[in-house]
Amino acid sequence: MQIYSICGKLQYEPSLSLQRPFRSPHHSITATAMLGGGRNPLPGEISLAHQGVLFLDELPELKLAVLEGLREPLEERKITINRNLISVSYPCNFILVASMNPCPCGYYGTKQQCKCTQEQIRRYSRKISGPIIDRIDITVPIEYIGYDKLISSQKSETSEKIQKRVEKVRRIQKERYKDLKFQTNAELETKYIEQYCTLARKSQKILENAYQKLQLTTRAYMKILKVARTIADMDESQYIQEQHILEAISYRRKEE
Ligand SMILES: [Zn+2]
């Protein structure tokens, strides 16, 4: 709320106190507008998304300075802007949701003909550097949905039902961390990982193998544990079982 007040946007956002923010800036956004800054440093989109969701469509289309500038705030959940002699810190604890095509034309791997060369495809996916991929907990390939499927009457799970499930898991986490400064698995500090992400013996072995085979970074290793903790919470399981750790590993994407 205070962040919006600084930006003078409060009068346009009447329901702010009730709703978490959802920000979806266009991929042509400048680094200053995304991260914050200016003569009198103002908060950027990442801070306007504080405690909510920052949705970035067409991720590789963002300017390199914007993409790389996201690294620190994703890690620190705050950003410090230095301008002349002024140094300002703004919070930016947001959930990053991003989408990208498999190739520049968007048809690679679908029934439609992709017109891109292998080199173009490689260059496109390489725009998302290793350190950025490393900071993304869950990546899911989404298949092309044909028109028949799109209009089919087959019922999928409703948003209300999914919301209930998320709320339940959030409650479990809030209760677990009630004596600590944070409330979610995502915010779990490294020093607490061993205490709260207890692995069943077989799960430990699976993770060890993945660490070596996939040449995971320490950060990726920790993130897998936190995601697995959340999957185990969905199962209301005290320990992280095999299926939880396997699912969490399957969500990792390696740099190509
Ligand atoms: Zn293509």
PDB file of N, CA, C and O and ligand atoms in Angstrom, residues 103-108 113-116 121, ligand 1:
ATOM      1  N   CYS A 103      10.289 -21.431 -29.471  1.00  0.00           N
ATOM      2  CA  CYS A 103      11.171 -20.865 -30.496  1.00  0.00           C
ATOM      3  C   CYS A 103      10.601 -19.496 -30.897  1.00  0.00           C
ATOM      4  O   CYS A 103       9.476 -19.179 -30.511  1.00  0.00           O
ATOM      5  N   PRO A 104      11.355 -18.699 -31.673  1.00  0.00           N
ATOM      6  CA  PRO A 104      10.835 -17.361 -32.010  1.00  0.00           C
ATOM      7  C   PRO A 104       9.482 -17.370 -32.719  1.00  0.00           C
ATOM      8  O   PRO A 104       8.653 -16.496 -32.470  1.00  0.00           O
ATOM      9  N   CYS A 105       9.207 -18.350 -33.601  1.00  0.00           N
ATOM     10  CA  CYS A 105       7.914 -18.333 -34.305  1.00  0.00           C
ATOM     11  C   CYS A 105       6.810 -18.961 -33.460  1.00  0.00           C
ATOM     12  O   CYS A 105       5.627 -18.763 -33.714  1.00  0.00           O
ATOM     13  N   GLY A 106       7.208 -19.720 -32.460  1.00  0.00           N
ATOM     14  CA  GLY A 106       6.221 -20.283 -31.533  1.00  0.00           C
ATOM     15  C   GLY A 106       5.674 -21.651 -31.902  1.00  0.00           C
ATOM     16  O   GLY A 106       4.890 -22.224 -31.148  1.00  0.00           O
ATOM     17  N   TYR A 107       6.078 -22.181 -33.045  1.00  0.00           N
ATOM     18  CA  TYR A 107       5.478 -23.450 -33.495  1.00  0.00           C
ATOM     19  C   TYR A 107       6.345 -24.685 -33.297  1.00  0.00           C
ATOM     20  O   TYR A 107       5.913 -25.796 -33.580  1.00  0.00           O
ATOM     21  N   TYR A 108       7.582 -24.503 -32.802  1.00  0.00           N
ATOM     22  CA  TYR A 108       8.473 -25.653 -32.630  1.00  0.00           C
ATOM     23  C   TYR A 108       7.823 -26.699 -31.712  1.00  0.00           C
ATOM     24  O   TYR A 108       7.328 -26.370 -30.638  1.00  0.00           O
ATOM     25  N   GLN A 113       4.057 -25.910 -38.851  1.00  0.00           N
ATOM     26  CA  GLN A 113       5.459 -25.938 -39.246  1.00  0.00           C
ATOM     27  C   GLN A 113       6.267 -24.782 -38.642  1.00  0.00           C
ATOM     28  O   GLN A 113       5.915 -23.614 -38.821  1.00  0.00           O
ATOM     29  N   CYS A 114       7.338 -25.147 -37.934  1.00  0.00           N
ATOM     30  CA  CYS A 114       8.247 -24.139 -37.364  1.00  0.00           C
ATOM     31  C   CYS A 114       9.199 -23.677 -38.463  1.00  0.00           C
ATOM     32  O   CYS A 114       9.763 -24.477 -39.187  1.00  0.00           O
ATOM     33  N   LYS A 115       9.339 -22.369 -38.571  1.00  0.00           N
ATOM     34  CA  LYS A 115      10.178 -21.818 -39.642  1.00  0.00           C
ATOM     35  C   LYS A 115      11.567 -21.411 -39.138  1.00  0.00           C
ATOM     36  O   LYS A 115      12.353 -20.819 -39.865  1.00  0.00           O
ATOM     37  N   CYS A 116      11.849 -21.697 -37.862  1.00  0.00           N
ATOM     38  CA  CYS A 116      13.119 -21.231 -37.297  1.00  0.00           C
ATOM     39  C   CYS A 116      14.255 -22.217 -37.573  1.00  0.00           C
ATOM     40  O   CYS A 116      14.031 -23.409 -37.669  1.00  0.00           O
ATOM     41  N   ILE A 121      16.701 -21.036 -32.677  1.00  0.00           N
ATOM     42  CA  ILE A 121      16.059 -21.636 -31.497  1.00  0.00           C
ATOM     43  C   ILE A 121      17.024 -21.615 -30.314  1.00  0.00           C
ATOM     44  O   ILE A 121      16.657 -21.264 -29.203  1.00  0.00           O
TER      45      ILE A 121
HETATM   46 ZN    ZN B   1       9.860 -21.679 -34.754  1.00  0.00          ZN
END
